Short mmCIF file of C-alpha atoms in Angstrom, two decimals:
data_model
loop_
_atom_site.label_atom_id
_atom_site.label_comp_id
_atom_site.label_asym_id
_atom_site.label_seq_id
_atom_site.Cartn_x
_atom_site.Cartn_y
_atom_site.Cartn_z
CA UNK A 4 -50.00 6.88 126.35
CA UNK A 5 -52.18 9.95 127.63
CA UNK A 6 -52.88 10.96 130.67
CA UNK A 7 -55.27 13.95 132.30
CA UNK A 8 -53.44 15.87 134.80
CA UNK A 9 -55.89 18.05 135.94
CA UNK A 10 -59.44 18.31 135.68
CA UNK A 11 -60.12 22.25 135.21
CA UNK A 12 -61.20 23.60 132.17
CA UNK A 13 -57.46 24.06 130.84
CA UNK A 14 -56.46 20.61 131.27
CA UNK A 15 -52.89 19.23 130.83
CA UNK A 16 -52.35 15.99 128.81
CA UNK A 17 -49.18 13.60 128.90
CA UNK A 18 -48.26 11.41 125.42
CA UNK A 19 -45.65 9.55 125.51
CA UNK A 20 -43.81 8.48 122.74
CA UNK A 21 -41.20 4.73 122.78
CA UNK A 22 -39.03 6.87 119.87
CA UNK A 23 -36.87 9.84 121.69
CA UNK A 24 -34.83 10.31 118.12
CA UNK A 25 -38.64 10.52 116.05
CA UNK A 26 -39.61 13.08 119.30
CA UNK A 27 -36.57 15.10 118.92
CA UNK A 28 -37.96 15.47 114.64
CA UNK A 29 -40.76 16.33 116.00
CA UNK A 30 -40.31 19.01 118.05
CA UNK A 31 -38.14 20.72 115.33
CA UNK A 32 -35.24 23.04 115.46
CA UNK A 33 -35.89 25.08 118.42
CA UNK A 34 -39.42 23.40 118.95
CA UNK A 35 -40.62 25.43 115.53
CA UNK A 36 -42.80 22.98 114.94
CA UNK A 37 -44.66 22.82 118.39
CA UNK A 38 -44.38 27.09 118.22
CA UNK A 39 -46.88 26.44 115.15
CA UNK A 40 -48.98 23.92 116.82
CA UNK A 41 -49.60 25.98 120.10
CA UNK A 42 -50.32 28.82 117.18
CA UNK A 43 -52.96 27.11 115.35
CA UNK A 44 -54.81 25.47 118.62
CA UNK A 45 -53.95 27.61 121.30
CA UNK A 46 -53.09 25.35 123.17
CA UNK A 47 -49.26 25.17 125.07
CA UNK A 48 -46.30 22.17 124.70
CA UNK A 49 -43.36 21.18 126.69
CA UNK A 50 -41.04 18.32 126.25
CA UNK A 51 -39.08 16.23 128.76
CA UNK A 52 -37.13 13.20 126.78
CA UNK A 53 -40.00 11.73 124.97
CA UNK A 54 -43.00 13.19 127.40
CA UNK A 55 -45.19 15.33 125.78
CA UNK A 56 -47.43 17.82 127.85
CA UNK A 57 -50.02 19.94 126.13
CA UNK A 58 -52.03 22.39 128.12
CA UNK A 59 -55.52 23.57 127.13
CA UNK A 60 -58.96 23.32 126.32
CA UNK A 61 -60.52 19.67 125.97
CA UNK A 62 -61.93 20.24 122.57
CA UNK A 63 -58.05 21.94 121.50
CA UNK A 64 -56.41 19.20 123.26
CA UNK A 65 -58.25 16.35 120.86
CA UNK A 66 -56.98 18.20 117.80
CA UNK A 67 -53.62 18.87 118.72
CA UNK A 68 -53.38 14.99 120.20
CA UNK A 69 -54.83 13.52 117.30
CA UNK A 70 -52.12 16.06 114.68
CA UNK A 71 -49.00 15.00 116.82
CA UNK A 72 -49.75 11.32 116.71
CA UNK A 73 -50.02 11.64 112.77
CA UNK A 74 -47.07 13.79 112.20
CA UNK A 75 -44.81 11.34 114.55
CA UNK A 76 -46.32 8.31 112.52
CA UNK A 77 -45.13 10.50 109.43
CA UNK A 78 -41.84 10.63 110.38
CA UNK A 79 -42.00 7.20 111.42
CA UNK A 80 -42.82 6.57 108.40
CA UNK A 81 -39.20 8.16 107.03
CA UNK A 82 -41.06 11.28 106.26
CA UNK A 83 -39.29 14.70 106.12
CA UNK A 84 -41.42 16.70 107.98
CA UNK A 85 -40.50 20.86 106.95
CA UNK A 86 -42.02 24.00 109.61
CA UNK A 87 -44.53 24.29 106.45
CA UNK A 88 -45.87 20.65 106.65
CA UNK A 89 -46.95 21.37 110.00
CA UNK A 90 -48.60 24.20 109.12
CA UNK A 91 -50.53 22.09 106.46
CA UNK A 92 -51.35 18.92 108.98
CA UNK A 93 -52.39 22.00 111.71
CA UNK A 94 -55.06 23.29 108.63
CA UNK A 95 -56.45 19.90 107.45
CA UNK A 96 -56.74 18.41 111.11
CA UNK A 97 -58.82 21.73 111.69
CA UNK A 98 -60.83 21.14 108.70
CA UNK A 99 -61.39 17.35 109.06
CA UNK A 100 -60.60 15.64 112.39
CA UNK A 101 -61.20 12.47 110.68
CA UNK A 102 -57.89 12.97 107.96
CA UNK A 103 -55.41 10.79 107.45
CA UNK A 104 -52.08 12.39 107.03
CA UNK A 105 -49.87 9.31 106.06
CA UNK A 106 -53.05 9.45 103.28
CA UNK A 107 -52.70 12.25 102.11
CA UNK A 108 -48.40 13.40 102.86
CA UNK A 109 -47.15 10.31 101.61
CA UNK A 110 -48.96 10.03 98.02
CA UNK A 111 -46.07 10.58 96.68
CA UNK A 112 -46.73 11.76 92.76
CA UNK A 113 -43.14 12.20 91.59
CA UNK A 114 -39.67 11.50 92.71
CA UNK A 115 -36.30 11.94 90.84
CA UNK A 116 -33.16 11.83 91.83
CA UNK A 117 -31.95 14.59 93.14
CA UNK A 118 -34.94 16.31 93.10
CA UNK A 119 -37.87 17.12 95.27
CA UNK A 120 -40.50 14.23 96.74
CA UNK A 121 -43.68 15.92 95.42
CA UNK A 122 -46.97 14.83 97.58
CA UNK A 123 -50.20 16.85 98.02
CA UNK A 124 -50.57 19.32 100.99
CA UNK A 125 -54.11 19.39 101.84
CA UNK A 126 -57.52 17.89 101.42
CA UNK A 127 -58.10 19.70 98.22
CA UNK A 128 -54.95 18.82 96.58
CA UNK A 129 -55.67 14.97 97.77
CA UNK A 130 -59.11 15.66 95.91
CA UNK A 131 -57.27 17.17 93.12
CA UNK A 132 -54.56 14.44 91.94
CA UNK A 133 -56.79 11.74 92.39
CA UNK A 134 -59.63 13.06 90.08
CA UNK A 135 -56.32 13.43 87.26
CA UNK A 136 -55.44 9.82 87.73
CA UNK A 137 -58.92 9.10 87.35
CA UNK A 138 -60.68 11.48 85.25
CA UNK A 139 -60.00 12.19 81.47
CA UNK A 140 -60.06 15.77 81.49
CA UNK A 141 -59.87 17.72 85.23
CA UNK A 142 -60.97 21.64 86.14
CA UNK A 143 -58.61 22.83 88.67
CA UNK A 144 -60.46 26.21 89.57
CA UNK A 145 -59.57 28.50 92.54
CA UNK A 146 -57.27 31.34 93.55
CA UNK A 147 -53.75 31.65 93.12
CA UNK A 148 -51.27 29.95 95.20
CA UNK A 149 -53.51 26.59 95.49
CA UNK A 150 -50.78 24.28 93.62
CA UNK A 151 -53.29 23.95 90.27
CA UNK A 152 -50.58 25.08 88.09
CA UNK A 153 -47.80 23.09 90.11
CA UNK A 154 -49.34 19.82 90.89
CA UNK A 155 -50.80 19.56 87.30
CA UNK A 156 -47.46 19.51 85.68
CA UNK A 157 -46.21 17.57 88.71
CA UNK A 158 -48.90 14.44 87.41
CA UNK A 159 -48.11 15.48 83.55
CA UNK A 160 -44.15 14.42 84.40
CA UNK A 161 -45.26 11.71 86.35
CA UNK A 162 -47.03 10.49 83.55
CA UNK A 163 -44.45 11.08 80.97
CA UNK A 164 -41.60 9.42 82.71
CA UNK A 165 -43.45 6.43 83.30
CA UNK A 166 -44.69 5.87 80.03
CA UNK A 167 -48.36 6.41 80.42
CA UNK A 168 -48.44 9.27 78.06
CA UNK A 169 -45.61 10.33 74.90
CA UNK A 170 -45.78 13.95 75.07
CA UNK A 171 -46.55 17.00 77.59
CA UNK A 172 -48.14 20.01 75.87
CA UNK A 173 -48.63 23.10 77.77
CA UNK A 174 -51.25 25.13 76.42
CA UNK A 175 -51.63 29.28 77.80
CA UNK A 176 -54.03 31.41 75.83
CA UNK A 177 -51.74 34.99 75.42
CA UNK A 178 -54.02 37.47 77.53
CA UNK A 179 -52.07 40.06 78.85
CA UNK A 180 -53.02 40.91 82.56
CA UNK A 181 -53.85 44.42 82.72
CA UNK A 182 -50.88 45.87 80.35
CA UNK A 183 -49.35 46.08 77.20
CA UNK A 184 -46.75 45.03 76.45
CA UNK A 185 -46.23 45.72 73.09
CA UNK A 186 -44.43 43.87 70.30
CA UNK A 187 -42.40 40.62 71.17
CA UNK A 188 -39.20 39.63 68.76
CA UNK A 189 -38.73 36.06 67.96
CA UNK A 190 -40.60 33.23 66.96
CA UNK A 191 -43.69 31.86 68.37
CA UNK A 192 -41.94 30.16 71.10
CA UNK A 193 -40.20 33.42 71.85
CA UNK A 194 -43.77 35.26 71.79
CA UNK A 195 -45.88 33.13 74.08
CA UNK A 196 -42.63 31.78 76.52
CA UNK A 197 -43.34 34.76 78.89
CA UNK A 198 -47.01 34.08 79.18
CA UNK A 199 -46.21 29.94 80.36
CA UNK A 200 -43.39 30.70 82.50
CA UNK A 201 -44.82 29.30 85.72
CA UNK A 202 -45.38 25.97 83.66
CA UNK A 203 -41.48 26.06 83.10
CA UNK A 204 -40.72 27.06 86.71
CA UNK A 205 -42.79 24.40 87.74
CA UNK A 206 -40.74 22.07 85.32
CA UNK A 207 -37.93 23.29 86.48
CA UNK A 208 -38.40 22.82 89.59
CA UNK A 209 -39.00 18.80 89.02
CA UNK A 210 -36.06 18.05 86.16
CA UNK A 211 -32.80 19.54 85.66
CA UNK A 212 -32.72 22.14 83.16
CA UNK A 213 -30.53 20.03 80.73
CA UNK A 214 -33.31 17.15 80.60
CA UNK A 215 -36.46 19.61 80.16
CA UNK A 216 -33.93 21.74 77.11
CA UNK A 217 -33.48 18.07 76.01
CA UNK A 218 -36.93 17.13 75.70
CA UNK A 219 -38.02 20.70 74.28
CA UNK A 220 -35.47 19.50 71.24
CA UNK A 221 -37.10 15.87 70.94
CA UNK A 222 -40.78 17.65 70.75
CA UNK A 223 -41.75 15.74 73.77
CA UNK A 224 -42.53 18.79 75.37
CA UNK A 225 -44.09 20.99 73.68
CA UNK A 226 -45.52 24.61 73.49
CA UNK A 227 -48.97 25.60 71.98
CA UNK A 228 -50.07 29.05 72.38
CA UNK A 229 -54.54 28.16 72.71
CA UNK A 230 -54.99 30.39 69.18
CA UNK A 231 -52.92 27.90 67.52
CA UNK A 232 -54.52 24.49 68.69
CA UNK A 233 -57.00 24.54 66.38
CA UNK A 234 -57.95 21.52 63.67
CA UNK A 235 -55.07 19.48 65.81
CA UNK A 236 -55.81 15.94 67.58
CA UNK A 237 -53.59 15.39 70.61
CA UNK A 238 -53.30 12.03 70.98
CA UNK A 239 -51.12 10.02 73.75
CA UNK A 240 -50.50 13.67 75.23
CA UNK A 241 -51.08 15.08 78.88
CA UNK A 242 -52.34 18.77 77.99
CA UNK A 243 -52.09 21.34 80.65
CA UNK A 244 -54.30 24.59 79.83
CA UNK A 245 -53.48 27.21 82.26
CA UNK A 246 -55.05 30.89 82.88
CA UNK A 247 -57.92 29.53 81.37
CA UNK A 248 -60.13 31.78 82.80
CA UNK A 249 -58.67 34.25 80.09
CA UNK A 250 -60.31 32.06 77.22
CA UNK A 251 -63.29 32.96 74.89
CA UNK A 252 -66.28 30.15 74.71
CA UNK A 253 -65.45 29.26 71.16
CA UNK A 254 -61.15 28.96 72.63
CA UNK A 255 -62.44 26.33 75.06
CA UNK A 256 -64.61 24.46 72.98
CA UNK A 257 -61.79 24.37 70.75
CA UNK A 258 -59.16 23.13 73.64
CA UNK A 259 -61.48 20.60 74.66
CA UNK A 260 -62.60 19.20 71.48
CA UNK A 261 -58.78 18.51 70.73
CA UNK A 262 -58.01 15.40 73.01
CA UNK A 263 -57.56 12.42 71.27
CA UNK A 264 -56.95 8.36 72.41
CA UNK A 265 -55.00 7.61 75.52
CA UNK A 266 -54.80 11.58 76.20
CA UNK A 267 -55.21 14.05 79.36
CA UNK A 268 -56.08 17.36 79.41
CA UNK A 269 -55.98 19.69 83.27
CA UNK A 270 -57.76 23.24 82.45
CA UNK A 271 -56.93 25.31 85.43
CA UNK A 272 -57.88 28.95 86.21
CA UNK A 273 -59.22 31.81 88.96
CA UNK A 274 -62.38 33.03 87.97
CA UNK A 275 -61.79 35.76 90.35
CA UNK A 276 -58.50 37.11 87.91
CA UNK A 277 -60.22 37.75 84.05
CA UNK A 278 -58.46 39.76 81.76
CA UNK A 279 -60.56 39.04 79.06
CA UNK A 280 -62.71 42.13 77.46
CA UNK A 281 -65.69 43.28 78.91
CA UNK A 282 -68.19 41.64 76.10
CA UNK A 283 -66.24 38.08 76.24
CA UNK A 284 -67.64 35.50 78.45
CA UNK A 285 -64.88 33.76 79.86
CA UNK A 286 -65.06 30.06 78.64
CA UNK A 287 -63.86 28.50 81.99
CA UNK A 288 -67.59 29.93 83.46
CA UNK A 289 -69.15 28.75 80.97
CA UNK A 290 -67.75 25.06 80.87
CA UNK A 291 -68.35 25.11 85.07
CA UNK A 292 -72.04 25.71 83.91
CA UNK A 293 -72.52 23.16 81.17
CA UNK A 294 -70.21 20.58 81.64
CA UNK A 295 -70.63 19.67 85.57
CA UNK A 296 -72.24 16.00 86.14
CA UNK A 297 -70.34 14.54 82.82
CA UNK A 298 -68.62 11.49 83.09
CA UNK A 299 -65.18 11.36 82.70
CA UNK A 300 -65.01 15.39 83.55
CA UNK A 301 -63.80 16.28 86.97
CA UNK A 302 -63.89 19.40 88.61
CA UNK A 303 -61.60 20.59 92.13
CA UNK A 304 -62.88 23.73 93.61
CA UNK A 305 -60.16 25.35 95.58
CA UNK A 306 -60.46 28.28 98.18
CA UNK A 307 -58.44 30.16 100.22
CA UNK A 308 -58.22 28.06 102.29
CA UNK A 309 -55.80 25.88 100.66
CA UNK A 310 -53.71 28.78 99.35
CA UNK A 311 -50.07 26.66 99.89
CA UNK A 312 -47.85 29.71 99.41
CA UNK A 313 -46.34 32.02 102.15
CA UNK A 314 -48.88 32.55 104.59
CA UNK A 315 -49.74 35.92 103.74
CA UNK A 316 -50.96 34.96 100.32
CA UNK A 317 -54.18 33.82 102.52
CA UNK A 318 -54.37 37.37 104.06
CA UNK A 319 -53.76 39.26 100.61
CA UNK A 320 -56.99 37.22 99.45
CA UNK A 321 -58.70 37.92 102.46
CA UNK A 322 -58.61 41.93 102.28
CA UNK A 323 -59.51 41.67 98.19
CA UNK A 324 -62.20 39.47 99.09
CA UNK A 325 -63.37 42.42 101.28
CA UNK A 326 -62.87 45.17 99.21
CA UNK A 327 -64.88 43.68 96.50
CA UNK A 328 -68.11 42.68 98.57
CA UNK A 329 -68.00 45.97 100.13
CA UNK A 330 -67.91 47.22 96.39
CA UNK A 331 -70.83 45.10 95.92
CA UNK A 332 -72.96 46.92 98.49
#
């Protein structure tokens, strides 16, 4: 129920809620949650039982309605709404009024036990894991902190644990970003390992360390270093080629020419972050050029905007962003 206490231009509305337990979620531990809601529509909250009362602008006051009646349908839901899932409903409701957040919160892409629930965080990533369940090969492109990396292996385990693939190769070509670093010891696992070690945190982060060591030993996972992909068909495989704004034209013609039946293949990269040589074209630009309209071929353009780290990732982007157009002047 909502009701208009007053008819000046800060208005005060009244929701109430049947659920004082889902109210008490809601609010968070000492009313966190509503602290970030207030922050993002400037609006103000108080709570007495399961009365709601939001004070502010009309236009504030439809936003901040509309997110708390999705987040306490969330939790409803059996939903375990974190300080940072607010923070993502606040952003999306911002961007699109229209969302659905049990839509987008509650696609669940993969649960284990003991182990995180994994679900997207924002419009983009929505965008994102849907174009991988439906697309043969998928561009992730945009700046760091966007889940590309994450949610990509995220749908490559899904995939493998439930059959719909026999392997997970993750594929990094070995650019070294802005330093040298000289000779490696070891094999070739030993020599490319440090440049894919978000793909194993990311791993990690979804299966105990035994069962990823495990299926490292069984060749189910595997890595590829990009110079050594070439003449091989990947068949039955979800590929994951990361940093792949550091490739060469002829590297991701190669990548991309290596898919075989039943496979996947995620390219992901910042076009904003090339290490590659002045005279190299990176082959990520050049496959957003030529490849765009293809069936089959998705591509996810992230921005800022959906940056899904700590929040002052967003501002860190922001005053790069600035130096570099000023540069550009």
């Amino acid at each position: 129920m909502t009701k208009i206490v007053g008819m000046e231009e800060r208005v005060t509305r009244e929701i109430v809620f049947e659920e004082y337990p889902i109210v008490r979620t809601l609010y968070g531990e000492r009313g966190k949650h509503f602290k970030i809601l207030e922050n993002f529509f400037r609006v103000n909250i108080s709570v007495k039982g399961n009365h709601i009362f939001i004070t502010g602008e009309p236009i504030d006051l439809e936003l901040v309605e509309k997110t708390i009646g999705e987040l306490y349908s969330l939790i409803k839901s059996g939903y375990n709404l974190y300080p940072s899932d607010v923070e993502y409903a606040s952003r999306i409701i911002l961007e699109n009024p229209r969302a659905n957040l049990k839509d987008i919160f509650l696609d669940t892409i993969f649960v284990t036990s003991g182990r995180k629930v994994i679900t997207p965080k924002g419009l983009v990533q929505k965008k994102y894991i849907e174009a991988i369940r439906r697309s043969e090969v998928v561009f992730g492109i945009g700046p760091a902190g966007t889940g590309k990396t994450y949610l990509a292996v995220a749908m490559a385990v899904s995939f493998l644990m439930k059959g719909q693939v026999n392997r997970l190769i993750l594929v990094r070509p070995a650019v070294e970003a802005g330093e040298k670093l000289g000779f490696l010891p070891g094999d070739i696992a030993d020599k490319v390992n440090p440049y894919l070690r978000p793909l194993y945190d990311a791993l990690y982060d979804m299966l105990s360390f035994d069962k990823v060591m495990r299926l490292f030993q069984k060749g189910v996972i595997e890595i590829a270093p990009l110079a050594f992909m070439r003449g091989r068909t990947l068949n039955d495989a979800f590929i994951i080629l990361d940093e792949a704004q550091n490739t060469t034209s002829e590297q991701m013609k190669m990548f991309l020419t290596r898919l075989g039946q039943n496979s996947k293949a995620v390219i992901t990269g910042d076009v904003t972050q090339i290490d590659l040589p002045d005279s190299k074209k990176s082959g990520l630009i050049e496959a957003m050029e030529i490849l765009e309209g293809i069936e089959g071929i998705s591509f996810v353009y992230f921005t800022k905007k959906d940056v899904v780290r700590h929040p002052i990732v967003q501002k860190i982007i922001d005053a790069y962003e600035k130096k570099e157009m000023q540069e550009k002047k």
